[in-house]
XYZ file of C-alpha atoms in Angstrom:
770
model
C 10.953 58.276 -172.817
C 10.040 55.573 -170.280
C 8.824 53.302 -173.079
C 12.126 53.773 -174.932
C 14.119 52.831 -171.845
C 11.930 49.755 -171.385
C 12.477 48.680 -174.996
C 16.244 49.063 -174.566
C 16.267 47.132 -171.269
C 14.182 44.152 -172.437
C 16.894 42.472 -174.606
C 19.407 42.683 -171.751
C 16.922 41.075 -169.361
C 16.204 38.296 -171.860
C 19.925 37.537 -172.165
C 20.293 37.558 -168.374
C 17.351 35.149 -168.032
C 18.920 32.729 -170.526
C 22.253 32.810 -168.672
C 20.654 32.386 -165.246
C 18.601 29.401 -166.453
C 21.752 27.253 -166.478
C 23.662 28.940 -163.633
C 21.961 27.127 -160.663
C 22.654 23.708 -162.157
C 26.300 24.644 -162.766
C 26.693 25.945 -159.186
C 25.071 22.769 -157.836
C 27.429 20.525 -159.833
C 30.546 22.513 -158.841
C 29.514 22.575 -155.162
C 28.854 18.839 -155.066
C 32.219 18.140 -156.703
C 34.041 20.438 -154.294
C 32.349 18.886 -151.252
C 33.359 15.441 -152.464
C 37.007 16.513 -152.702
C 37.184 18.328 -149.346
C 38.996 16.200 -146.735
C 37.030 14.771 -143.853
C 33.747 12.880 -143.561
C 30.355 14.177 -144.717
C 29.512 15.414 -141.241
C 32.736 17.325 -140.814
C 33.014 21.073 -140.600
C 34.822 21.617 -143.975
C 32.153 19.727 -145.876
C 29.321 21.563 -144.098
C 30.929 24.954 -144.765
C 31.318 23.994 -148.428
C 27.606 23.066 -148.577
C 26.569 26.354 -146.905
C 28.596 28.393 -149.413
C 27.368 26.327 -152.356
C 23.726 26.579 -151.307
C 24.093 30.299 -150.655
C 25.372 30.967 -154.203
C 22.872 28.478 -155.623
C 19.835 30.105 -154.011
C 21.127 33.582 -154.882
C 21.109 32.654 -158.587
C 17.572 31.277 -158.258
C 16.310 34.456 -156.568
C 18.130 36.626 -159.130
C 16.509 34.759 -162.035
C 13.053 35.130 -160.492
C 13.614 38.888 -160.126
C 14.769 39.171 -163.764
C 11.724 37.267 -165.051
C 9.423 39.367 -162.840
C 10.852 42.491 -164.478
C 10.333 40.937 -167.934
C 6.726 39.879 -167.337
C 4.772 42.463 -165.329
C 1.566 40.414 -165.542
C 3.204 37.680 -163.420
C 5.249 39.950 -161.170
C 3.297 39.289 -157.941
C 3.425 35.456 -158.003
C 7.095 35.462 -159.045
C 7.976 37.792 -156.162
C 6.122 35.429 -153.795
C 8.286 32.567 -155.058
C 11.483 34.626 -154.858
C 10.695 35.442 -151.237
C 9.954 31.775 -150.521
C 13.296 30.660 -151.973
C 15.182 33.353 -150.074
C 13.500 32.488 -146.744
C 14.162 28.757 -147.216
C 17.808 29.506 -148.010
C 18.161 31.570 -144.820
C 16.503 28.874 -142.710
C 18.572 26.081 -144.234
C 21.776 28.097 -143.868
C 21.087 28.755 -140.169
C 20.611 25.043 -139.545
C 23.740 24.103 -141.526
C 25.878 26.768 -139.780
C 24.668 25.507 -136.416
C 25.781 22.012 -137.397
C 29.347 23.273 -137.994
C 29.585 24.125 -134.277
C 27.570 21.459 -132.479
C 24.769 18.934 -132.956
C 21.421 20.540 -133.693
C 18.186 19.047 -132.404
C 15.007 18.950 -134.547
C 13.172 21.255 -134.790
C 15.743 24.030 -134.879
C 14.684 27.713 -135.118
C 15.598 27.747 -138.814
C 12.957 25.086 -139.501
C 10.192 27.605 -138.928
C 11.676 29.762 -141.685
C 11.598 26.713 -143.981
C 7.968 26.128 -143.019
C 7.119 29.779 -143.798
C 8.892 29.340 -147.135
C 6.565 26.483 -148.084
C 3.532 28.608 -147.221
C 4.864 31.360 -149.526
C 5.284 28.787 -152.316
C 1.679 27.727 -151.815
C 0.662 31.389 -152.180
C 2.650 31.495 -155.446
C 0.641 28.589 -156.845
C -2.701 30.105 -155.894
C -1.873 33.534 -157.370
C -0.048 32.311 -160.473
C -2.932 31.528 -162.828
C -4.402 33.364 -165.823
C -7.532 35.449 -165.473
C -10.451 33.688 -167.053
C -14.160 33.208 -166.662
C -15.299 31.213 -163.608
C -15.301 27.450 -163.983
C -18.264 25.197 -163.365
C -18.867 23.417 -160.098
C -18.224 20.086 -161.792
C -14.710 21.118 -162.814
C -13.931 22.367 -159.309
C -15.154 19.092 -157.848
C -12.874 17.170 -160.178
C -10.010 19.370 -158.994
C -10.884 18.592 -155.356
C -10.997 14.877 -156.124
C -7.588 15.030 -157.831
C -6.057 16.947 -154.913
C -7.501 14.559 -152.344
C -6.439 11.440 -154.244
C -2.941 12.819 -154.888
C -2.473 13.656 -151.211
C -3.626 10.156 -150.230
C -1.350 8.497 -152.756
C 1.764 10.468 -151.851
C 1.218 11.063 -148.132
C 0.811 7.430 -147.071
C 4.257 6.149 -148.144
C 5.986 9.435 -147.245
C 4.436 10.092 -143.842
C 3.774 6.667 -142.332
C 7.480 5.961 -141.513
C 7.644 9.257 -139.571
C 5.410 7.793 -136.850
C 8.158 5.463 -135.668
C 10.844 8.144 -135.963
C 8.861 10.711 -133.939
C 6.941 8.335 -131.781
C 6.762 10.783 -128.875
C 4.502 13.078 -130.905
C 4.246 16.752 -130.051
C 5.584 19.660 -132.098
C 8.376 17.602 -133.639
C 5.939 15.069 -135.138
C 3.544 17.813 -136.283
C 6.326 19.704 -138.082
C 7.784 16.485 -139.478
C 4.390 15.587 -140.977
C 3.649 19.086 -142.280
C 6.958 19.379 -144.169
C 6.361 16.652 -146.759
C 2.572 17.016 -146.533
C 2.645 20.652 -147.705
C 4.791 19.658 -150.662
C 2.433 16.811 -151.512
C -0.494 19.237 -151.384
C 1.365 21.667 -153.680
C 2.034 18.773 -156.061
C -1.701 18.005 -156.043
C -2.611 21.681 -156.588
C -0.426 21.883 -159.705
C -1.961 18.645 -160.974
C -5.470 20.006 -160.381
C -4.637 23.317 -162.092
C -3.495 21.408 -165.143
C -6.665 19.351 -165.065
C -8.986 22.394 -165.005
C -6.850 24.272 -167.587
C -5.755 26.940 -165.112
C -2.240 25.843 -165.984
C -1.232 24.601 -169.392
C -0.120 20.949 -169.738
C 3.520 21.651 -170.654
C 7.103 20.914 -169.653
C 6.905 23.843 -167.229
C 4.047 22.153 -165.387
C 5.970 18.858 -165.360
C 8.951 20.689 -163.818
C 6.732 22.089 -161.059
C 5.253 18.654 -160.351
C 8.684 17.000 -160.171
C 10.037 19.851 -158.060
C 7.354 19.642 -155.374
C 7.471 15.845 -155.378
C 11.266 16.004 -154.984
C 10.940 18.369 -152.028
C 8.442 16.011 -150.373
C 10.774 13.036 -150.852
C 13.790 15.016 -149.603
C 11.973 16.241 -146.488
C 10.667 12.788 -145.652
C 14.044 11.103 -146.235
C 15.843 13.786 -144.240
C 13.568 13.371 -141.239
C 13.811 9.579 -141.364
C 17.590 9.877 -141.012
C 17.442 11.577 -137.588
C 19.521 9.986 -134.935
C 18.323 10.690 -131.366
C 16.466 13.755 -132.615
C 19.580 15.407 -134.093
C 20.135 16.360 -137.720
C 21.801 14.064 -140.206
C 22.369 15.387 -143.743
C 24.229 14.171 -146.796
C 25.412 15.394 -150.178
C 22.659 13.392 -151.868
C 19.939 15.094 -149.810
C 21.447 18.528 -150.422
C 21.524 17.828 -154.152
C 17.917 16.588 -154.061
C 16.739 19.777 -152.301
C 18.711 21.970 -154.648
C 17.550 20.143 -157.778
C 13.922 20.275 -156.605
C 14.100 24.039 -156.011
C 15.784 24.490 -159.393
C 12.941 22.585 -161.078
C 10.285 24.686 -159.318
C 11.994 27.930 -160.348
C 12.525 26.678 -163.918
C 8.846 25.763 -164.215
C 7.778 29.117 -162.788
C 10.027 31.122 -165.151
C 8.916 29.494 -168.387
C 6.715 31.636 -170.640
C 3.045 30.911 -169.997
C 1.065 29.707 -173.007
C -2.555 30.726 -173.458
C -4.816 28.185 -171.821
C -8.026 26.887 -173.300
C -11.387 26.139 -171.760
C -11.671 22.710 -170.183
C -12.810 20.099 -172.620
C -15.655 17.755 -171.957
C -13.977 14.388 -171.496
C -16.681 12.042 -170.325
C -14.585 8.863 -170.334
C -11.610 10.653 -168.757
C -13.798 11.976 -165.932
C -15.316 8.546 -165.313
C -11.911 6.849 -165.042
C -10.633 9.663 -162.833
C -13.569 9.462 -160.407
C -13.470 5.672 -160.196
C -9.710 5.599 -159.571
C -9.855 8.351 -156.963
C -12.744 6.687 -155.112
C -10.974 3.320 -155.105
C -7.762 4.844 -153.776
C -9.618 6.717 -151.027
C -11.412 3.521 -149.928
C -8.114 1.640 -149.746
C -6.593 4.395 -147.566
C -9.577 4.259 -145.209
C -9.363 0.456 -144.998
C -5.639 0.581 -144.179
C -6.420 3.182 -141.470
C -2.919 4.385 -140.524
C -2.597 5.281 -136.804
C -2.027 8.640 -135.142
C -1.428 12.038 -136.708
C -0.085 10.534 -139.918
C -3.277 8.481 -140.216
C -5.438 11.584 -140.005
C -3.220 13.243 -142.639
C -4.259 10.440 -144.976
C -7.834 9.784 -143.827
C -9.050 13.402 -144.049
C -8.029 13.771 -147.744
C -9.573 10.339 -148.397
C -12.903 11.439 -146.907
C -12.777 14.699 -148.901
C -12.091 12.659 -152.028
C -15.089 10.384 -151.466
C -17.399 13.348 -150.816
C -16.112 15.044 -153.975
C -16.646 11.885 -156.028
C -20.212 11.559 -154.753
C -21.029 15.192 -155.519
C -19.452 14.953 -158.968
C -21.404 11.783 -159.782
C -24.627 13.535 -158.755
C -23.839 16.396 -161.125
C -22.924 13.892 -163.848
C -26.308 12.183 -163.530
C -28.107 15.524 -163.730
C -25.998 16.515 -166.747
C -26.768 13.191 -168.426
C -30.506 13.730 -167.986
C -30.165 17.291 -169.288
C -28.112 16.131 -172.266
C -30.699 13.499 -173.131
C -33.477 16.084 -172.957
C -31.433 18.568 -175.009
C -30.787 15.887 -177.618
C -34.495 15.106 -177.781
C -35.372 18.769 -178.170
C -32.690 19.263 -180.801
C -34.302 16.501 -182.871
C -37.911 17.680 -182.415
C -39.909 20.435 -184.065
C -41.103 22.685 -181.267
C -44.453 23.560 -182.866
C -45.772 20.222 -184.111
C -43.807 17.748 -181.998
C -42.658 15.989 -185.174
C -39.015 15.171 -185.893
C -37.178 18.177 -187.338
C -34.726 18.540 -190.213
C -31.786 17.261 -188.149
C -33.703 14.142 -187.118
C -34.808 13.515 -190.688
C -31.285 13.798 -192.082
C -30.015 11.487 -189.344
C -32.717 8.939 -190.212
C -31.860 9.077 -193.913
C -28.121 8.707 -193.198
C -28.811 5.674 -191.014
C -30.859 4.007 -193.749
C -28.238 4.843 -196.378
C -25.537 3.108 -194.316
C -27.694 -0.002 -193.986
C -28.147 -0.347 -197.752
C -31.926 -0.561 -197.300
C -34.315 0.898 -199.909
C -35.458 4.422 -199.174
C -37.730 7.063 -200.647
C -37.837 10.736 -199.664
C -40.976 12.814 -200.170
C -40.900 16.595 -199.743
C -44.215 18.425 -199.310
C -44.839 22.184 -199.397
C -48.281 23.579 -198.508
C -49.570 25.813 -201.324
C -50.840 29.257 -200.411
C -49.918 28.971 -196.764
C -48.341 32.436 -196.815
C -51.775 33.895 -197.532
C -53.104 32.183 -194.408
C -50.321 33.702 -192.314
C -50.639 37.144 -193.881
C -54.424 37.297 -193.777
C -55.229 35.535 -190.488
C -52.006 35.995 -188.554
C -49.177 33.714 -187.501
C -51.029 32.294 -184.512
C -53.752 30.957 -186.790
C -51.068 29.762 -189.201
C -49.441 27.779 -186.380
C -52.793 26.182 -185.507
C -53.217 25.158 -189.140
C -49.751 23.601 -189.264
C -50.359 21.596 -186.096
C -53.686 20.304 -187.425
C -52.173 19.367 -190.792
C -49.248 17.602 -189.077
C -51.633 15.495 -186.952
C -53.752 14.646 -189.997
C -50.784 13.494 -192.033
C -49.301 11.488 -189.164
C -52.625 9.700 -188.624
C -52.783 8.698 -192.290
C -49.265 7.305 -192.584
C -47.811 3.914 -191.773
C -45.895 3.811 -188.493
C -42.734 2.845 -190.419
C -42.808 6.172 -192.277
C -40.964 9.074 -190.628
C -42.818 12.378 -190.962
C -40.775 15.502 -190.191
C -41.339 19.236 -190.361
C -38.398 20.950 -192.017
C -39.557 24.471 -191.214
C -42.283 26.890 -192.285
C -44.861 24.959 -194.278
C -42.439 22.275 -195.508
C -42.781 18.644 -194.423
C -40.786 15.597 -195.451
C -41.304 11.844 -195.336
C -38.752 9.042 -195.143
C -40.400 5.937 -196.579
C -38.753 2.504 -196.199
C -39.229 1.504 -199.855
C -38.328 2.762 -203.333
C -41.556 1.790 -205.130
C -42.296 4.899 -207.197
C -46.005 4.069 -207.614
C -46.422 3.541 -203.871
C -44.688 6.838 -203.175
C -47.008 8.615 -205.626
C -50.013 7.054 -203.894
C -48.706 8.258 -200.541
C -48.236 11.767 -201.928
C -51.747 11.879 -203.399
C -53.231 10.532 -200.179
C -51.571 13.331 -198.215
C -52.800 15.939 -200.701
C -56.333 14.589 -200.267
C -55.972 14.795 -196.488
C -54.846 18.417 -196.745
C -57.797 19.313 -198.996
C -60.320 18.168 -196.407
C -62.182 21.117 -194.953
C -60.337 22.784 -192.108
C -62.334 25.180 -189.946
C -60.232 27.870 -188.265
C -61.637 30.959 -186.518
C -64.971 30.604 -188.276
C -63.411 30.144 -191.727
C -63.383 26.999 -193.833
C -59.987 26.400 -195.447
C -59.059 23.856 -198.080
C -55.340 23.632 -198.725
C -53.303 21.798 -201.303
C -49.634 20.885 -201.513
C -46.852 20.489 -204.044
C -44.908 17.271 -203.583
C -41.465 16.197 -204.776
C -40.378 12.562 -204.725
C -36.997 10.884 -205.051
C -35.666 7.397 -204.354
C -32.289 6.023 -203.455
C -29.951 5.402 -206.363
C -26.790 3.343 -206.560
C -23.945 5.255 -204.950
C -26.141 7.566 -202.862
C -24.409 8.248 -199.533
C -25.683 11.699 -198.574
C -29.004 12.572 -196.960
C -28.689 16.170 -198.128
C -28.394 14.957 -201.721
C -31.704 13.062 -201.514
C -33.370 16.060 -199.899
C -31.971 18.321 -202.625
C -33.395 16.108 -205.368
C -36.795 15.993 -203.670
C -36.703 19.788 -203.375
C -36.041 20.162 -207.116
C -38.962 17.844 -207.904
C -41.206 19.761 -205.499
C -40.265 23.071 -207.101
C -41.121 21.701 -210.535
C -44.459 20.409 -209.237
C -45.269 23.844 -207.831
C -44.207 25.648 -211.011
C -46.167 23.369 -213.336
C -49.153 22.777 -211.050
C -48.652 19.023 -211.401
C -49.240 18.365 -207.696
C -46.668 15.592 -207.248
C -43.624 14.821 -209.387
C -40.776 12.337 -209.308
C -37.298 13.828 -209.551
C -36.210 14.173 -213.180
C -32.422 14.370 -213.737
C -33.124 16.733 -216.649
C -34.146 19.363 -214.101
C -31.086 18.862 -211.913
C -29.421 22.034 -213.109
C -32.433 24.272 -212.506
C -31.882 24.647 -208.790
C -28.233 25.490 -209.366
C -29.313 27.960 -212.022
C -31.697 29.620 -209.555
C -28.941 29.915 -206.988
C -26.430 31.313 -209.460
C -29.020 33.728 -210.842
C -29.869 34.921 -207.337
C -26.215 35.466 -206.491
C -25.632 37.316 -209.774
C -28.665 39.493 -209.060
C -27.340 40.247 -205.583
C -24.104 41.405 -207.200
C -26.092 43.437 -209.714
C -27.820 45.347 -206.920
C -24.484 46.007 -205.207
C -22.486 46.896 -208.326
C -25.007 49.221 -209.970
C -25.947 46.940 -212.864
C -29.650 47.726 -212.468
C -30.848 50.658 -214.570
C -34.244 52.309 -214.970
C -35.922 52.917 -218.321
C -39.125 54.850 -218.792
C -42.191 54.351 -221.017
C -44.224 57.509 -221.767
C -47.964 57.860 -221.257
C -49.910 60.404 -223.335
C -53.295 62.096 -223.053
C -55.686 60.163 -225.297
C -57.290 63.393 -226.630
C -54.393 65.814 -226.974
C -51.384 63.518 -227.284
C -49.560 65.500 -224.590
C -47.094 63.541 -222.446
C -48.634 63.323 -218.978
C -46.517 60.636 -217.320
C -43.695 58.132 -217.675
C -43.585 54.723 -216.004
C -40.302 53.497 -214.505
C -39.309 50.017 -215.670
C -36.226 48.334 -214.247
C -33.642 46.680 -216.508
C -30.592 44.571 -215.715
C -27.469 45.391 -217.665
C -26.029 41.889 -217.342
C -22.267 41.667 -217.942
C -22.590 38.674 -220.292
C -26.264 38.442 -221.312
C -26.772 42.097 -222.198
C -29.813 44.170 -221.257
C -32.454 42.014 -219.556
C -36.135 42.934 -219.194
C -37.969 42.516 -215.855
C -39.520 39.241 -217.023
C -36.057 37.671 -217.055
C -35.168 38.319 -213.414
C -37.965 39.732 -211.219
C -39.301 36.261 -210.400
C -35.822 35.289 -209.201
C -35.662 38.517 -207.206
C -38.901 37.574 -205.410
C -37.900 33.998 -204.609
C -34.455 35.019 -203.373
C -35.756 37.856 -201.184
C -34.129 40.617 -203.251
C -37.288 42.377 -204.386
C -37.001 44.971 -201.656
C -33.418 45.795 -202.655
C -34.452 46.115 -206.321
C -37.319 48.452 -205.368
C -34.906 50.609 -203.358
C -32.624 50.946 -206.393
C -35.580 51.976 -208.578
C -36.789 54.461 -205.931
C -33.416 56.200 -205.711
C -33.146 56.421 -209.509
C -36.714 57.706 -209.916
C -36.192 60.432 -207.314
C -33.003 61.614 -209.018
C -34.541 61.592 -212.514
C -37.736 63.345 -211.350
C -35.702 66.103 -209.739
C -33.652 66.583 -212.907
C -36.747 66.734 -215.147
C -38.513 69.136 -212.763
C -35.497 71.451 -212.846
C -35.626 71.301 -216.658
C -39.247 72.517 -216.587
C -41.123 69.263 -217.299
C -44.381 68.659 -215.409
C -45.240 65.037 -216.235
C -45.713 62.451 -213.483
C -43.263 59.626 -212.848
C -44.803 56.281 -211.860
C -43.067 53.328 -210.211
C -44.331 49.860 -209.293
C -44.399 48.508 -205.741
C -45.121 44.842 -205.037
C -47.390 44.063 -202.031
C -44.518 43.119 -199.670
C -42.795 46.419 -200.421
C -46.014 48.372 -199.874
C -46.683 46.926 -196.411
C -43.166 45.853 -195.468
C -42.221 49.060 -193.666
C -38.874 49.677 -195.437
C -39.593 51.492 -198.713
C -42.354 53.870 -197.606
C -40.260 55.610 -194.892
C -37.437 56.075 -197.412
C -39.774 57.760 -199.890
C -41.308 60.025 -197.240
C -37.866 61.016 -195.966
C -36.749 61.848 -199.517
C -39.867 63.966 -200.119
C -38.952 66.195 -197.179
C -35.834 67.273 -199.077
C -37.337 67.156 -202.587
C -37.294 70.228 -204.855
C -40.368 69.122 -206.820
C -44.059 68.708 -205.881
C -44.880 65.347 -204.326
C -47.790 64.809 -206.751
C -45.237 64.390 -209.539
C -44.687 60.895 -208.121
C -47.104 58.000 -208.508
C -46.927 54.567 -206.880
C -48.558 51.731 -208.819
C -49.804 48.768 -206.776
C -51.615 45.632 -207.866
C -54.999 44.509 -206.604
C -53.519 41.618 -204.617
C -51.858 44.207 -202.374
C -55.206 44.397 -200.525
C -55.614 40.639 -200.119
C -52.743 39.775 -197.779
C -52.911 42.588 -195.229
C -55.773 44.942 -196.164
C -55.490 47.208 -193.122
C -51.754 47.718 -193.489
C -52.144 48.312 -197.231
C -54.842 50.897 -196.549
C -52.631 52.662 -193.996
C -49.723 52.717 -196.451
C -51.852 54.272 -199.213
C -53.280 56.858 -196.831
C -49.738 57.726 -195.754
C -48.763 58.231 -199.411
C -51.700 60.548 -199.988
C -51.012 62.532 -196.809
C -47.630 63.341 -198.331
C -49.090 64.175 -201.735
C -47.989 61.060 -203.661
C -50.547 59.736 -206.157
C -51.642 56.098 -206.223
C -52.641 53.908 -209.192
C -54.112 50.399 -209.326
C -52.009 48.438 -211.817
C -53.177 45.453 -213.918
C -56.801 46.284 -213.116
C -59.213 43.487 -214.001
C -56.853 40.572 -213.307
C -57.417 40.424 -209.530
C -60.528 40.360 -207.408
C -61.592 43.828 -208.724
C -63.739 44.821 -205.760
C -65.412 48.200 -206.156
C -65.202 48.778 -202.407
C -61.514 49.606 -202.396
C -62.007 52.043 -205.298
C -64.621 53.758 -203.169
C -62.744 53.713 -199.863
C -59.045 53.978 -200.773
C -57.154 57.124 -201.849
C -56.666 56.053 -205.480
C -56.300 58.540 -208.362
C -55.813 56.224 -211.296
C -56.584 52.730 -212.531
C -54.590 51.017 -215.263
C -56.549 48.591 -217.418
C -54.600 45.394 -217.949
C -53.192 44.818 -221.420
C -55.112 41.547 -221.729
C -58.275 43.662 -222.236
C -56.643 46.431 -224.294
C -54.738 44.498 -226.952
C -57.819 42.705 -228.454
C -60.180 45.668 -228.023
C -60.412 46.299 -231.782
C -61.557 42.744 -232.538
C -63.195 41.408 -229.354
C -66.631 42.714 -228.416
C -66.417 41.493 -224.800
C -63.118 43.308 -224.241
C -64.696 46.503 -225.632
C -67.641 46.173 -223.241
C -65.331 45.620 -220.242
C -63.173 48.614 -221.123
C -66.152 50.867 -221.774
C -67.858 49.845 -218.521
C -64.643 50.402 -216.591
C -64.220 53.857 -218.177
C -67.730 54.848 -217.094
C -67.069 53.587 -213.580
C -63.711 55.440 -213.385
C -65.395 58.633 -214.518
C -68.073 58.181 -211.844
C -65.387 57.762 -209.171
C -63.363 60.692 -210.511
C -60.432 58.474 -211.505
C -58.155 58.499 -214.519
C -58.257 55.401 -216.687
C -54.989 54.377 -218.320
C -54.943 51.820 -221.116
C -51.628 49.965 -221.113
C -50.594 47.716 -223.935
C -51.801 49.951 -226.803
C -49.906 48.293 -229.639
C -51.488 49.747 -232.800
C -53.624 52.520 -234.299
C -56.736 50.358 -234.379
C -56.715 49.889 -230.622
C -56.033 53.600 -230.082
C -58.940 54.555 -232.331
C -61.304 52.264 -230.389
C -60.211 53.533 -226.970
C -60.620 57.249 -227.551
C -64.467 57.302 -227.874
C -64.805 54.926 -224.896
C -63.550 57.598 -222.543
C -60.041 56.278 -221.837
C -57.923 59.137 -220.477
C -54.326 57.996 -221.018
C -52.639 55.700 -223.520
C -49.466 53.654 -222.935
C -47.862 51.094 -225.178
C -45.538 50.490 -228.103
C -47.888 52.482 -230.363
C -47.043 55.551 -228.285
C -43.410 54.802 -227.490
C -41.204 51.965 -226.388
C -39.379 52.130 -223.050
C -36.230 54.261 -223.263
C -33.239 55.154 -221.071
C -33.629 58.131 -218.758
C -31.224 60.181 -220.871
C -33.561 59.925 -223.900
C -36.776 60.939 -222.122
C -36.276 64.736 -222.196
C -35.318 64.887 -225.929
C -38.253 62.610 -226.796
C -40.736 64.767 -224.853
C -39.418 67.947 -226.511
C -39.858 66.437 -229.950
C -43.318 65.248 -228.943
C -44.302 68.743 -227.801
C -43.015 70.274 -231.007
C -45.016 67.824 -233.145
C -48.208 67.888 -231.002
C -51.280 69.000 -233.047
C -53.862 71.386 -231.616
C -57.000 69.345 -232.263
C -58.143 66.024 -230.878
C -58.702 64.615 -234.338
C -55.194 65.528 -235.397
C -53.916 63.977 -232.170
C -55.149 60.574 -233.215
C -53.412 60.892 -236.575
C -50.258 62.048 -234.802
C -50.383 59.051 -232.530
C -50.424 56.797 -235.537
C -47.573 58.648 -237.171
C -45.422 58.602 -234.064
C -46.295 54.991 -233.460
C -44.632 54.157 -236.745
C -41.449 55.809 -235.473
C -41.619 54.007 -232.084
């Protein structure tokens, strides 16, 4: 109900505010015209009565407008009420003096003057309260405000107050009050100016109105006091109009809608000019050295101004030193002390503007991730520092060497000789290959290097760095060591970016699907497992195999998201097959980062707590390089899987370091022989020996041996007598969607023969179908 009344009242208050904005000026004009037409001189009683009535109505409209605006804007109610009280008190004091003049001569200071003085103090309170709430300002900004106030008081007080010395030569209370009148208004003028400077008041027409209003009051007070004759009052229509117009400007500025203020900007040149001007003005005031009370009214602000300027200059010097240090740090790599990416780009831009020849060389340390993963980041940092010092020592002083981040370094060479750039790249690679002893280990590192040179029309440092990056990527992919940028490869980087973005959308939009390839018992032909294989149902390219996108997933950091998609799908499919009565295992592949990364394993364990099937129905396949990077963390992850009943298989066995120790010590149930040994087993004697030896070893360790990549009957016939337990490959079945797995298994069970010999024949027959 109260809110409804407020909504209904607001439009009426807005209309009243608009009407009252013009009313004081109209009253002032009508009063001045009436006083001019009233018979008698300006000091006569009729004229003075006319002025009292005019000023009474005039100040009533000002107070009424302030009350209306205070009701409209509750956030500014307190300062506006301060100002309304100040205007009302000044009107009462002025009216008492003017009414006294209608009877007899009034001597300065009259009792009403003290009301006028109290009014000015209330206006000062209005200025101090009327500012937006904001975070505290810095000491430097406050000092600038002090300097502005001091300089403004000096500038305005000297011409306004100095003549009062001769008028009130006897001193005492009369001189003190005569000086304080204009001085308070000058101070209020300076306060408004300082508030604008520190953004506590917006630079607007409202602020200009306040400045002109307080300056007008100072001029009116000073002029009024200078016109005293034998200590008695002497007023005129012009002075009355000046007072009234000044109050109208102050009220108009106070009633304008406040705009949102912004944080003070850093204006170095503006601050310098301000400080120099203020200091010069203060020195001039001290040199002039006005006498008496008026002199101290000028000299004290001048001294405050000089102290403020000195303090602000001290802060400015400290800020300058800090800014220089911050700039240096922002252009320096914290670890190696070399220039960083920002410094390198700035150097390249400078050379591009000068039209000088330039070559950019980008270097990426090969295999550095293994150093970090195996020995820790502290050792990795030591290696980077040593390599940086080596390279810097082997380069010409005119060459800028920068660290871009991680294990990437870049050179800016002041020439575009391709052969010389290649020699520089090879020299750096040789330096990196020199033996590096860290924590008792001897390391020998290599690097992939991309080179580009300035071309006609090149104006962008980022473009040169992009071309060098493309060349470096090609050198890493091909193993060439160092390559010059080839425009034919310019689209590859863009293709990688677009492919990564499309893959990110695929993960989000459910375009990734999981197919399954069956595994069968080599002796009975019974389906014992299926392996989950991810596919991408691309909207324009159709169904893509893992080979087409997993490498992009790794380089773009999306492998974890892909693994999460596969995990969720595998859990759902395993539950559905278990409810249908199937008992085969479901295997899924985890890359080393996913095994030890700490994201996927907790998700699997959490899902197993709510699973409706035995945990040993799931199998996680990991590659041998999972134990190279972080062996302890990999071991802990595998032990955690086994504690929850999940089986573990070593995938692509034979292609890694193939240490027997991890087969002995780790909780592994299965090893999968890589297809590179299985496919030629029927024709290659060495492959047969490797497979047979591995089968004997697996049997000794109590492990299952899976042969993947069984493509034909000949390979299947060779593997069975060797002791291979499980067969997987196109000869058994091709990968199929999850919806086809159950029907395929049922058909397989219906066709399964009862003897091992018949199983081999059945494998061949079904292989023809697959």
